[in-house]
Structure formats: C-alpha cells, structure tokens
Coordinates of C-alpha atoms in Angstrom, one line a residue:
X1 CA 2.0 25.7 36.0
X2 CA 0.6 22.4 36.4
X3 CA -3.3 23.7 36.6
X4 CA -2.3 25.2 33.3
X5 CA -0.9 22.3 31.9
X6 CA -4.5 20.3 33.3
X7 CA -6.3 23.0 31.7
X8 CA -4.4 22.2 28.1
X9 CA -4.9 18.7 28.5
X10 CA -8.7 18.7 29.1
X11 CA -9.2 21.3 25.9
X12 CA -7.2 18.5 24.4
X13 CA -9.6 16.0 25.3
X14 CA -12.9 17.9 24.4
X15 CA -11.7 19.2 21.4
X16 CA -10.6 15.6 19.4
X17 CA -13.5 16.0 17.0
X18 CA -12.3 19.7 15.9
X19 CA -8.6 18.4 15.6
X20 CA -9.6 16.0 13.4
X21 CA -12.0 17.8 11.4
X22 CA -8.5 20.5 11.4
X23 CA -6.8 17.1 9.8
X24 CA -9.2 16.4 7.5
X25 CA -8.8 19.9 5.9
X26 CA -5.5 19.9 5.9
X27 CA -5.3 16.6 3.9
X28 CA -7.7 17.5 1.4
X29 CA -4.9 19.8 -0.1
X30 CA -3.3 17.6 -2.7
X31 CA 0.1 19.3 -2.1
X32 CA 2.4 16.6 -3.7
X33 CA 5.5 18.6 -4.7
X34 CA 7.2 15.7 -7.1
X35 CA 4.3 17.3 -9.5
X36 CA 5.8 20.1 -11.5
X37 CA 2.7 20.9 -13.5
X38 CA 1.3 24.4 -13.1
X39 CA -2.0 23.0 -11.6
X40 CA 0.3 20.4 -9.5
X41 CA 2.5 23.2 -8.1
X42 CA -0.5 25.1 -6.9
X43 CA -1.8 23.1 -5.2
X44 CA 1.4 22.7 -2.8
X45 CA 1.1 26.5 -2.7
X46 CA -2.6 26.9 -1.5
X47 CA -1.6 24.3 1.0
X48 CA 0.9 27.1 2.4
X49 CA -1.6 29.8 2.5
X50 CA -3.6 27.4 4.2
X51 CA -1.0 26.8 7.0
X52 CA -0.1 30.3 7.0
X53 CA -3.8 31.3 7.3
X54 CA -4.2 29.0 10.6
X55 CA -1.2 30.4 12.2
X56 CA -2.1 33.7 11.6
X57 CA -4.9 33.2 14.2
X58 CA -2.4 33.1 17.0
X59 CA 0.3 35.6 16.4
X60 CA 0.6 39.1 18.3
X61 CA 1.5 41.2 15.1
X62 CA 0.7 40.0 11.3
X63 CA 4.6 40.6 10.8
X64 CA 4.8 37.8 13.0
X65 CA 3.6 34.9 10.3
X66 CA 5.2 35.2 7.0
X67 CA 5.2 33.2 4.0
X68 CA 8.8 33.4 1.8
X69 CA 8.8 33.1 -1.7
X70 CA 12.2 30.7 -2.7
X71 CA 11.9 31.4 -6.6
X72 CA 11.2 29.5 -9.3
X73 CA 11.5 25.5 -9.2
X74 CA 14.5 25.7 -12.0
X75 CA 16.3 28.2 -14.4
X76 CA 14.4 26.5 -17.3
X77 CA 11.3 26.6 -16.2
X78 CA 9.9 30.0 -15.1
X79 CA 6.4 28.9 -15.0
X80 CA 6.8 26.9 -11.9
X81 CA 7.8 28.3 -8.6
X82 CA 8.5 26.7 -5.5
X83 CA 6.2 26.5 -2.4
X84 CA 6.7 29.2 -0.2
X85 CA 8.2 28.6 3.3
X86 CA 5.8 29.3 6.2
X87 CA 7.0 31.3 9.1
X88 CA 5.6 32.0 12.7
X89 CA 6.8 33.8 15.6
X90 CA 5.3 33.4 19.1
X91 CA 6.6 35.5 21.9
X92 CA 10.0 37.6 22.4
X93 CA 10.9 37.5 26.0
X94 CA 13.8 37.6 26.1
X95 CA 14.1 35.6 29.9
X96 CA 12.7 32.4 28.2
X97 CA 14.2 29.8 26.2
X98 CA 13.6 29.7 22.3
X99 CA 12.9 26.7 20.0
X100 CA 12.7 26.5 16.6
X101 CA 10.1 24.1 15.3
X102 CA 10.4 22.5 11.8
X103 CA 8.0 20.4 9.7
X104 CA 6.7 20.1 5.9
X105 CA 3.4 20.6 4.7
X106 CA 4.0 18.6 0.7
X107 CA 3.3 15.0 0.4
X108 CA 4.3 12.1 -2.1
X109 CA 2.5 11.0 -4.8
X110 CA -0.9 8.2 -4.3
X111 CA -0.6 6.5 -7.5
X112 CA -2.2 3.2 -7.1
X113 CA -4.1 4.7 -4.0
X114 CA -7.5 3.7 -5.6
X115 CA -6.4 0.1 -6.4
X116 CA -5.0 -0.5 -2.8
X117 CA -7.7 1.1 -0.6
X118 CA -11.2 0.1 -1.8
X119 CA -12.6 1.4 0.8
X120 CA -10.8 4.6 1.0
X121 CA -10.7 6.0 -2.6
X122 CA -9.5 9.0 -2.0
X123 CA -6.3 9.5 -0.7
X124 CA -7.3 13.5 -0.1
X125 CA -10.3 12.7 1.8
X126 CA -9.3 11.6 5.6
X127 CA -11.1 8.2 6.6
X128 CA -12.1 9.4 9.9
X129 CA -15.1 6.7 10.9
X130 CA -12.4 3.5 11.1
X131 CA -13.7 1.7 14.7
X132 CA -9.5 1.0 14.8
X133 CA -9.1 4.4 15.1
X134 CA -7.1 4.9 11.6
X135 CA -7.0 8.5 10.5
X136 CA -5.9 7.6 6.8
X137 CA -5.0 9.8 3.8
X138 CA -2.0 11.0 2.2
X139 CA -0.3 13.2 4.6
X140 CA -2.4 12.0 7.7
X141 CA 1.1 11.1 9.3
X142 CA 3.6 12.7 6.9
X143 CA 3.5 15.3 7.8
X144 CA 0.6 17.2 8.1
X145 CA -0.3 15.6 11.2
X146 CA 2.2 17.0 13.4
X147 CA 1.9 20.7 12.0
X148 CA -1.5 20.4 13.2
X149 CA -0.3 19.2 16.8
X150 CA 1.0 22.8 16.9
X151 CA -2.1 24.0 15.7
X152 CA -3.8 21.9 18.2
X153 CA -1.0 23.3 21.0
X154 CA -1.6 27.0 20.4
X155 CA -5.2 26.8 20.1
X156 CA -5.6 25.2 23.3
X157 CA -3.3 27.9 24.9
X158 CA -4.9 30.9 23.1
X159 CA -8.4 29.4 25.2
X160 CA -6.7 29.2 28.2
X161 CA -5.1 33.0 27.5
X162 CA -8.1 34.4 26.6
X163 CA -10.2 33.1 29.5
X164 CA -7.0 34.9 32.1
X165 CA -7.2 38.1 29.7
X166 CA -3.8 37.8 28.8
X167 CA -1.8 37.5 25.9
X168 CA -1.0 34.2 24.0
X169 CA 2.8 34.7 24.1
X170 CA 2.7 35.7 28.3
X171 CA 1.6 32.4 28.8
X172 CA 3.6 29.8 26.5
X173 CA 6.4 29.0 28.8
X174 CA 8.8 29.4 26.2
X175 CA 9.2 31.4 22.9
X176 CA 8.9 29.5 19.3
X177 CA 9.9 29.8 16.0
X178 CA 7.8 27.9 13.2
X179 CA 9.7 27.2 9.8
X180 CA 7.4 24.7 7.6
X181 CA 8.0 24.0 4.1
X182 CA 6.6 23.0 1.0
X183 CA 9.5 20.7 -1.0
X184 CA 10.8 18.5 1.5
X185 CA 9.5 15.6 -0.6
X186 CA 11.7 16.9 -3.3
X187 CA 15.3 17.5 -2.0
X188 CA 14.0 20.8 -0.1
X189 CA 14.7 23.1 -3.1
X190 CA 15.7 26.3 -2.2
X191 CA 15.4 26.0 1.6
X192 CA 18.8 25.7 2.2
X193 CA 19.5 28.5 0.3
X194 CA 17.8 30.7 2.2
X195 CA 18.2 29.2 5.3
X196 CA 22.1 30.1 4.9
X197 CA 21.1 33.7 3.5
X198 CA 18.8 34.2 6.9
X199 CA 21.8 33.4 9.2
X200 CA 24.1 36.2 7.4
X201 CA 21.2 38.8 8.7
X202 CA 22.1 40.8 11.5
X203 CA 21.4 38.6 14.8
X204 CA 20.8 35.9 12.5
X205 CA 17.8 36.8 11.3
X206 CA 14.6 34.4 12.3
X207 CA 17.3 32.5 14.1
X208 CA 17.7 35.1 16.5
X209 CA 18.1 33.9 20.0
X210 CA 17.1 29.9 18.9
X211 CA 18.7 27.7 21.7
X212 CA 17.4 24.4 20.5
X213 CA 15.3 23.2 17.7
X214 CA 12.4 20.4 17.2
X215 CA 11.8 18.7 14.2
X216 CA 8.4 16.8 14.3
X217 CA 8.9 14.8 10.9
X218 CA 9.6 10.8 11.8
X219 CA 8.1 7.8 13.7
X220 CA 8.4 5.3 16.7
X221 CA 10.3 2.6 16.3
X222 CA 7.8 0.4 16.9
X223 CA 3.7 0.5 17.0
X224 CA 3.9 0.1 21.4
X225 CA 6.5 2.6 22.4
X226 CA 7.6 6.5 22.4
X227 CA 10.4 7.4 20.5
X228 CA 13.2 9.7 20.5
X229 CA 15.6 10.0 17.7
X230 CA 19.3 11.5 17.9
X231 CA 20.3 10.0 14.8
X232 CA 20.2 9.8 10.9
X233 CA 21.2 7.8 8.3
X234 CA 22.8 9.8 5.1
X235 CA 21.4 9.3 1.7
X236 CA 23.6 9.0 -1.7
X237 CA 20.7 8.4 -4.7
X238 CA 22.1 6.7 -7.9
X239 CA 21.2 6.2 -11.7
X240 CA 23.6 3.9 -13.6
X241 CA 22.9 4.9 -17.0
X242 CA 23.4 2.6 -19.7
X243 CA 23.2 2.7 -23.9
X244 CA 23.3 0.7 -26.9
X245 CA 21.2 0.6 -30.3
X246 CA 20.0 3.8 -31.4
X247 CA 16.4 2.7 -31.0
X248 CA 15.0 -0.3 -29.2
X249 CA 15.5 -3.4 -30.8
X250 CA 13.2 -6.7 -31.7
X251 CA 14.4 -9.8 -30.1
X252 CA 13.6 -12.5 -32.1
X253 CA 15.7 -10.5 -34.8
X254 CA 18.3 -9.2 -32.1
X255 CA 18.8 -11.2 -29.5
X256 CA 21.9 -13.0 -28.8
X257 CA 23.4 -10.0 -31.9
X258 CA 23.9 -7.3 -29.2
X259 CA 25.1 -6.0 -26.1
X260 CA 21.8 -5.6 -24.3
X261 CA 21.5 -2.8 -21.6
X262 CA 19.6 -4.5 -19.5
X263 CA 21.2 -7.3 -19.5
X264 CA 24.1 -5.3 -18.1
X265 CA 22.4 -3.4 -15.5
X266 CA 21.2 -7.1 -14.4
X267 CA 24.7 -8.1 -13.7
X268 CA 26.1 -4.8 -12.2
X269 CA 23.1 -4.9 -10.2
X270 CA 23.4 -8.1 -8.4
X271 CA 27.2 -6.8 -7.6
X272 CA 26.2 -4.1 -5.8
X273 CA 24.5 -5.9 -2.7
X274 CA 23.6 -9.5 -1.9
X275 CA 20.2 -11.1 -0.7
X276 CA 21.5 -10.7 2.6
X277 CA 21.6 -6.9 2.2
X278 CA 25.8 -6.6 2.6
X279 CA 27.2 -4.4 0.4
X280 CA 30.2 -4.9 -2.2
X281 CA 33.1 -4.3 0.4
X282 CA 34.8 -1.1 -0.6
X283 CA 31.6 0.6 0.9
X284 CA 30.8 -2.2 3.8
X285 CA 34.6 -1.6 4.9
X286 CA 33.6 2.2 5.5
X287 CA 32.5 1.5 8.8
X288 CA 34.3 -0.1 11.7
X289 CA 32.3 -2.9 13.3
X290 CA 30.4 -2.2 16.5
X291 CA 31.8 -2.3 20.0
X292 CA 30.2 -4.5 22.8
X293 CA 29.5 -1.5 24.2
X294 CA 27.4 -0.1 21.6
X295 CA 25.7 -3.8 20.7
X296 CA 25.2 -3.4 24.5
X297 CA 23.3 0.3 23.7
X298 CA 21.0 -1.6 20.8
X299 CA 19.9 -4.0 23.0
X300 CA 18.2 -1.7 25.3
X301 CA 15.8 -0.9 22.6
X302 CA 12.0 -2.5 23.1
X303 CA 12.0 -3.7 19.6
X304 CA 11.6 -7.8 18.9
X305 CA 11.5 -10.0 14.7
X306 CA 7.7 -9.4 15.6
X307 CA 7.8 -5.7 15.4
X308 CA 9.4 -6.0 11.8
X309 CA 7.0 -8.7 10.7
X310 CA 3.7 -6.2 11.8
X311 CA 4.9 -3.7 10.0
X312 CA 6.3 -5.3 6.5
X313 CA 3.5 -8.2 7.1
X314 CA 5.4 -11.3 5.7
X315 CA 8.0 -13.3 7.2
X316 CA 10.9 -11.8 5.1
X317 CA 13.6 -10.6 7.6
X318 CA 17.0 -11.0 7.2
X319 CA 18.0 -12.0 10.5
X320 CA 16.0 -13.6 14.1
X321 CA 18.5 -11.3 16.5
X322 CA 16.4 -8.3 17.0
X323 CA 19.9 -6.4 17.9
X324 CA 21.0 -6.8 14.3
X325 CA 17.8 -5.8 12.8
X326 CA 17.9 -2.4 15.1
X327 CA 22.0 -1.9 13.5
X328 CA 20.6 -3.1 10.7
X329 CA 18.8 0.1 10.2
X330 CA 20.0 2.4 12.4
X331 CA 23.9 2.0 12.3
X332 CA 25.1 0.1 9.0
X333 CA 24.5 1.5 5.9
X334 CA 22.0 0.1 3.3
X335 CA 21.7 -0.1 -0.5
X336 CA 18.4 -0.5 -2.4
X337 CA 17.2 -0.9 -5.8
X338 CA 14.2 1.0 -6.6
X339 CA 13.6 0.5 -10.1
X340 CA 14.7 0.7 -14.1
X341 CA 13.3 3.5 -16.2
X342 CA 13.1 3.2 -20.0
X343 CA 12.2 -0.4 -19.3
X344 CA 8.7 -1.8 -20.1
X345 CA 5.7 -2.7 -17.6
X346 CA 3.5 -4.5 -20.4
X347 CA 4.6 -7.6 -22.5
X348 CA 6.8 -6.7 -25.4
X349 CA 9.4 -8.7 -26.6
X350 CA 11.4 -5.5 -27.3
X351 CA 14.6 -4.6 -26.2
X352 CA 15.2 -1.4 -24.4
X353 CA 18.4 0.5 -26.2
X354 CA 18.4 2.7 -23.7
X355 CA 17.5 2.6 -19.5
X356 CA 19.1 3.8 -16.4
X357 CA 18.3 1.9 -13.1
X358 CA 18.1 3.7 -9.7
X359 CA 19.5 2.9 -6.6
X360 CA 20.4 4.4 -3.1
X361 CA 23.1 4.1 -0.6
X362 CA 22.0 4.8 3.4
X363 CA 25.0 6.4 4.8
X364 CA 26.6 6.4 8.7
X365 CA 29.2 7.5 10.5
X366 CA 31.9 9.4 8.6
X367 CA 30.7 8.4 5.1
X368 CA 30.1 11.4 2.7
X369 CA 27.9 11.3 -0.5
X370 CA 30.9 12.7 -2.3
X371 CA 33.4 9.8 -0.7
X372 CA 30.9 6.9 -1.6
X373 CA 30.3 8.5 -4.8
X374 CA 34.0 7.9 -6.0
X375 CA 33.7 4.5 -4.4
X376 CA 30.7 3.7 -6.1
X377 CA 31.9 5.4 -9.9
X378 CA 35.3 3.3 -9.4
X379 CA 33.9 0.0 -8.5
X380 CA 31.1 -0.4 -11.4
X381 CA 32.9 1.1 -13.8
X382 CA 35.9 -2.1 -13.2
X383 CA 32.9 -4.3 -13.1
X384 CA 31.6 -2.7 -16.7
X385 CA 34.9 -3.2 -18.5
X386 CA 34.9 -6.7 -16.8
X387 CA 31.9 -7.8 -19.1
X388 CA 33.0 -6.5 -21.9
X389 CA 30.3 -4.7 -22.9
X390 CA 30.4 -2.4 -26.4
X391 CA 27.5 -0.2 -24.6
X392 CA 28.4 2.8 -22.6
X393 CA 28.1 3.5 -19.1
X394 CA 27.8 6.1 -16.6
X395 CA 26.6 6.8 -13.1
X396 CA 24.9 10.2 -11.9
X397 CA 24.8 11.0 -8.4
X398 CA 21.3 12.3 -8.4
X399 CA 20.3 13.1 -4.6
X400 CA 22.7 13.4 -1.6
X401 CA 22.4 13.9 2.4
X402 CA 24.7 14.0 5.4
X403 CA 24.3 11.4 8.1
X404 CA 23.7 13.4 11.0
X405 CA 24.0 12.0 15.1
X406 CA 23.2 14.9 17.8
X407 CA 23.4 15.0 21.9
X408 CA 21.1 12.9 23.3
X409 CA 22.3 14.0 26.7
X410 CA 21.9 17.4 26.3
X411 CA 19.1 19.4 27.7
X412 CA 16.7 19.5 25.1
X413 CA 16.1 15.7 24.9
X414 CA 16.1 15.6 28.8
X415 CA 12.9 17.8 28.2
X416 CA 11.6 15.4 25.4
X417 CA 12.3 12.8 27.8
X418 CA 10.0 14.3 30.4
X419 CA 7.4 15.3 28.6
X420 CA 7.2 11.5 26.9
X421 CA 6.3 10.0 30.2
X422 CA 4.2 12.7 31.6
X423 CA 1.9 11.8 28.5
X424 CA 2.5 8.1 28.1
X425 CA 3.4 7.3 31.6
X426 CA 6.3 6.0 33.1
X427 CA 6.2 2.1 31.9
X428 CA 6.5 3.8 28.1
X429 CA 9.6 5.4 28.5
X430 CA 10.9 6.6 25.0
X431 CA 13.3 4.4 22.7
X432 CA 16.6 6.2 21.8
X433 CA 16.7 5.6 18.4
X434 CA 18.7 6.3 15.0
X435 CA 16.4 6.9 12.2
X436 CA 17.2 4.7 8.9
X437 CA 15.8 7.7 6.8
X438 CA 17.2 11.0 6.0
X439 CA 16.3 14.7 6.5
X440 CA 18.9 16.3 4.9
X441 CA 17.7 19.5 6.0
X442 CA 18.8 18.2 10.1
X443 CA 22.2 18.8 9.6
X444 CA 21.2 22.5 7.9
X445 CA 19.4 23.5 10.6
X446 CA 22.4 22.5 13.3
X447 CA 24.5 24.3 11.5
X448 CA 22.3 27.6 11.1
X449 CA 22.2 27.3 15.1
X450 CA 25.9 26.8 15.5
X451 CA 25.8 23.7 16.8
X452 CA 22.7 24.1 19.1
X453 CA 21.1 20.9 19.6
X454 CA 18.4 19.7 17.6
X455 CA 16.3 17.0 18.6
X456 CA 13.6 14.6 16.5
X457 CA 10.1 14.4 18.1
X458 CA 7.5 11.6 16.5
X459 CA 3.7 11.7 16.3
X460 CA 3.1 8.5 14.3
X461 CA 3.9 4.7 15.0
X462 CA 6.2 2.8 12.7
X463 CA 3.1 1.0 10.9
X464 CA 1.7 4.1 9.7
X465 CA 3.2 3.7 6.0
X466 CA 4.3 7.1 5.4
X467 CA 4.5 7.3 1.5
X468 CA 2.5 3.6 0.4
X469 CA -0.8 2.8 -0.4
X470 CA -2.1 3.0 2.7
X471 CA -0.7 6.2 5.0
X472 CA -2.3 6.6 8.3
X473 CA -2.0 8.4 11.7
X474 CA -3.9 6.4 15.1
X475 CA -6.1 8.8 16.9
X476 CA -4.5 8.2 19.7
X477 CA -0.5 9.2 18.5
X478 CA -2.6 12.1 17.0
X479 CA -3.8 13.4 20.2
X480 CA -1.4 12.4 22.5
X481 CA 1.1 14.0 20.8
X482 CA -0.3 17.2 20.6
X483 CA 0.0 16.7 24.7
X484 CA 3.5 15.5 24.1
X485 CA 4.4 18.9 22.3
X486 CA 2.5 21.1 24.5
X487 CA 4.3 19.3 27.5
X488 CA 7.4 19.6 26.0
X489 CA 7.3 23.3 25.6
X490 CA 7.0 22.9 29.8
X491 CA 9.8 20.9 30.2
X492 CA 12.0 23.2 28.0
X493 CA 11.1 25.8 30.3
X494 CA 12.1 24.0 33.2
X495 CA 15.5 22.7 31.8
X496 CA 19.2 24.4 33.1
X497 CA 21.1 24.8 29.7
X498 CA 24.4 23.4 30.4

C-alpha cells in the first residue's frame, strides 16, 4: 500500500503542469449561476458537461457518470433550467468502505474584476505565471479547484492501474460516490429536492452503502496551517422593505415634508448591531456564554490578531484576544449589512420612495432561521412604530440555513487527521475549526446518510478571497491537496468504524 501511495505521490509531482493547465480549463467556464439569462445559464451548464466529460474518463461503465436534470430555475420562467447535478461512481466492493464526495462547479459574479486586477483582466483566464505561486481566477479556489483534486486523484490512480493491468476501481482502497452541483452559489435550487427523492429509492438510491461523506468546499483558518472543520455557522438573509411617496421625490422641494425611507432604514439599521458587532439582545441572549472549557478548546487553535490583519489587510479588528476573534466567528452569531437596493450610487439629490436594505444573521447552536425570524419581525417592527413613521414596513426572510456541528471524534476525521500530516508533516497538524460560513446543503447530506458523519476537507488558505476581486488558490494548497485527498481515501480504508 505504501509503494502505491509513493507511486501516487510522484505522478503528483511530475504532473503539476497538466493539473494546472486542468485548472485553467476548468476556470475558463464562466459558470456564475446568480446569472439567469439564457446565455448566463448556459454557461453553468456546459461547465457540467465539462465535469461530467472528465469523470467519464475514469468510470467502469458509462452508467457509472450521470448528469441529473433538476428542472427549470422557477415556475415563471420556463426558459431557464437549472444546472444539472454531476454524478460519478467508482467501485462496488462491497468489503470496502464508501464515501460520498461533494463539491460545486458555479461561481459568483466578477464585477469590478477588471478594475481590481490590472494585471489579471480576466477573471476566466487563470494567471498561472505569478513567481508567488498565485493561481488566480474566479473559481480557482471556489470551487473548481478541489473538483479537480479528484480529477487529479483518479488520474494518477488510473496510471498506476493501467501500468498493474488492473482495473481503476481494484485498486482505490475505498469505493466513492461524486455528487457536484451547479447552484450552490444560489441557495442549491433543486438539489435538496432531489437529494430527499434519491433516498426514498430502494437502498437509497446513489446513497447506497455511503458510510461517511467529504465535502471539499471551505478554507484553512489561517494562510500556515491545515484545517479541519466539524462545524457551521447557520444563515438567516433579510430585506427590510420600506415605502413612502409614490415616486421618488426632490429634496430641495421635499425634504424635511416627508417620512423618508431611508432615513428609516438608517435608524433601524444602527439598532440592529453595534460597531462592536453585538447584536440587539433578544438574538445575542440566544446563546449561553461559553464555558472555560470550551474558551480552553479555542485557545488550542494556531490562529494570532496577525492572521486577521493578512487576510482583511487593515488594522480593523474588533478585539487583540485572538480567543475572541476565533468565537467570534466560529461560535457567536454575526449580523451584517450588505447593502440598500433602490438607493442611488451617483449624485442625485433625489429621494428614494421606495428601498429595501439587506442584511444577514450567522446562526449557532440551537438557533433556527424560523426562531430568529420571529425575533427579528417582532423587534423592528416595535422599533418602526417607535419612530413614528407614516411609511410602511415589512421584513422578508429571503435565504435560510441550519447551523450544523458533526463528530470530530469519529472515524472519518481520524482519517482526515492522518492523512493531513502524512502530507504536511507532523509540526502542521490540522486546526479543528468551526466554519463562520454556511453550506446549507451539510446538514442535507447528514440527514440523507442517517446521521453518518460528514466531514469538511479544505484545499485553499484563508487569504484566498473566495468571492472578491481578487480569488486565488497557492500552487502549493493546490497540489498538496490533491495528496491530502488521495491519502485520505488510504486512511479511510484503514479506519475501524466504531
């Protein structure tokens, strides 16, 4: 087993120009899935005949790689369909283990791209001659990198296969399942669906015989040190929507006549969270403080004020103890204002009769997007009536997501575990960490499995700026990791489920 896994590693090694060059035509597929145009839309869905095409290459039967239409993107719009979802099945022994792998293939949006990166124009052309290494273009990290780590994996085995005249699947140590879709970026529309369809199947359909899953679709911690993450933070996504006039208004002939909207929004606003990012207390009161155990459990984590400052690049922290930075993100929940539509981005002197600003809610522990929802409705809507306003209010819960904390005892992260070091080495030991994000589509897939664990595997480093101006994936996360998930299918093998 370990001449095999030498013989991975070195294709690894001599191949790095190929696995880029595999990158670099991945990214070229503008496959931003927030764009519901007919051209927009198919481009996400050439970018899954693409990944289906590459898997193909390594599959027994063509039965084996699949690509599932979801539908159409909405009722009202039968022009548009979804992105299909990509599946691939390797090996059917039944005397080794199963995982199921999950990723995305669609990507956000680059506005501004040009403007931020004069040197790199395009954001769906891969800058691959940086002497720093950078591999950057939209998707580089996020999260078209990682699908092509398991490209990278099964290619290297198929060499290794073909040179002992055996089948690919006789010689992967353990049996996978690939499920990769194409609207993560946009609530994962109609995955869910059919996720919960797949599972009614006799034997569960492409769940059949799954013991663990692996999502590769997050980041270290920090730029120096592995991660593993066992944890997510929830999402509740807001609009407070808020109209007067019939039609916007002149100022010099209105002002101080009306109730403004945005003067409202402006107040309610600056209730919901302070500069010091603590939330209005009916939400903050949600979750108990921690204990000095768990402070204890933070405190382990390699992470320092520097870390924060290299990857947000100004001095703005809100707090010198690194421990309450790492809760900050990982354990309390967050609210952040992302911006006001119907409001204007030139100078005007008009006044907007009608906007709705956005905000989000990071949720832990036992909050639900329907319990802070009620919270939320009850506590602005006292704060409206309290300014007296003649406009009218209302809030729309737009987007929502579990939090989600798995076993990071259990045998499938003792594999991760292994597999981390054997690539890094031992003085790079992997973080524990709770992700601030969410991936709704986590707590899906645990519950497909029926409770079998599921475990989050990062590529990229915490720099990499997944979704700004600037997106990119180190050569050295890129190749490394591909050892890290070849490795891990190894470890899994080796692993006593308990």
């Amino acid at each position: 087993m370990s001449d095999q896994i030498s013989k991975f590693y070195a294709y690894v090694d001599s191949h790095e120009a190929d696995f880029v060059q595999r990158l670099a035509d991945a990214v070229l597929y503008p496959s931003i899935s927030s764009d519901q145009t007919p051209q927009g839309r198919q481009h996400v869905i050439n970018m899954g005949s693409y990944i289906h095409g590459q898997f193909a290459q390594f599959v027994a039967k063509p039965e084996d790689v699949q690509l599932v239409d979801l539908g159409f993107q909405d009722d009202t719009n039968p022009q548009i369909r979804l992105p299909p979802v990509v599946l691939a099945r390797i090996g059917e022994d039944a005397n080794k283990k199963t995982v199921f792998v999950y990723s995305h293939y669609d990507v956000q949006p680059v506005g501004g791209w040009k403007e931020a990166n004069v040197q790199d124009p395009d954001a769906f052309i891969l800058n691959t001659t940086r002497p720093d290494g950078q591999l950057i273009g939209r998707g580089a990290t996020d999260d078209k990198g990682p699908i092509m780590g398991w490209l990278n994996v099964l290619e290297a085995h198929k060499s290794i296969a073909d040179g002992l005249g055996k089948p690919l699947a006789e010689i992967l140590p353990v049996n996978i399942r690939f499920l990769f879709e194409g609207m993560e970026e946009s609530s994962s529309l109609g995955l869910d669906k059919w996720i919960n369809e797949e599972v009614q199947k006799p034997n569960k359909g492409w769940f059949n015989g799954v013991g663990c899953a692996c999502i590769t679709d997050n980041y270290w911690l920090t730029t120096h040190r592995p991660a593993l993450t066992y944890g997510l933070r929830g999402i509740a996504y807001f609009s407070i929507n808020i109209e007067g006039a019939t039609n916007d208004l002149h100022s010099g002939s209105f002002g101080r006549m009306v109730h403004e909207p945005m003067t409202d929004l402006v107040q309610l606003f600056s209730l919901l969270v302070g500069t010091n990012g603590v939330i209005f207390k009916e939400v903050e009161e949600m979750v108990p403080a921690p204990t000095p155990e768990e402070r204890a459990q933070y405190a382990q984590l390699d992470y320092a004020v520097s870390d924060l400052r290299q990857d947000i690049g100004n001095p703005v922290e809100l707090s010198e103890d690194p421990v309450e930075l790492v809760m900050g993100r990982m354990r309390y929940p967050s609210l952040s204002i992302h911006g006001i539509q119907g409001a204007f981005d030139t100078i005007t002197t008009a006044i907007p009769h009608k906007i709705s600003g956005r905000f989000s809610i990071r949720l832990v522990g036992k909050q639900t997007p329907k319990a802070v929802h009620e919270i939320v409705d009850k506590f602005l809507r006292k704060e409206f009536d309290n300014l007296k306003s003649k406009n009218k209010m209302s809030l729309t819960l737009e987007v929502e997501g579990m939090p989600w904390v798995g076993d990071r005892d259990h045998w499938n992260f003792k594999a991760a575990h292994a597999a981390t070091i054997a690539v890094h080495g031992v003085n790079l030991t992997p973080d524990y960490t709770r992700e601030g994000g969410s991936i709704p589509i986590t707590l899906t897939i645990e519950q497909a499995l029926d409770g079998e664990n599921v475990l989050l595997l990062p590529m990229g480093r915490s720099d990499d700026g997944a979704h700004s101006l600037r997106e990119k994936l180190d050569r050295d996360n890129y190749f490394k990791g591909t050892k890290v998930y070849g490795t891990y299918l190894y470890e899994l093998a080796k692993q006593v489920a308990s």
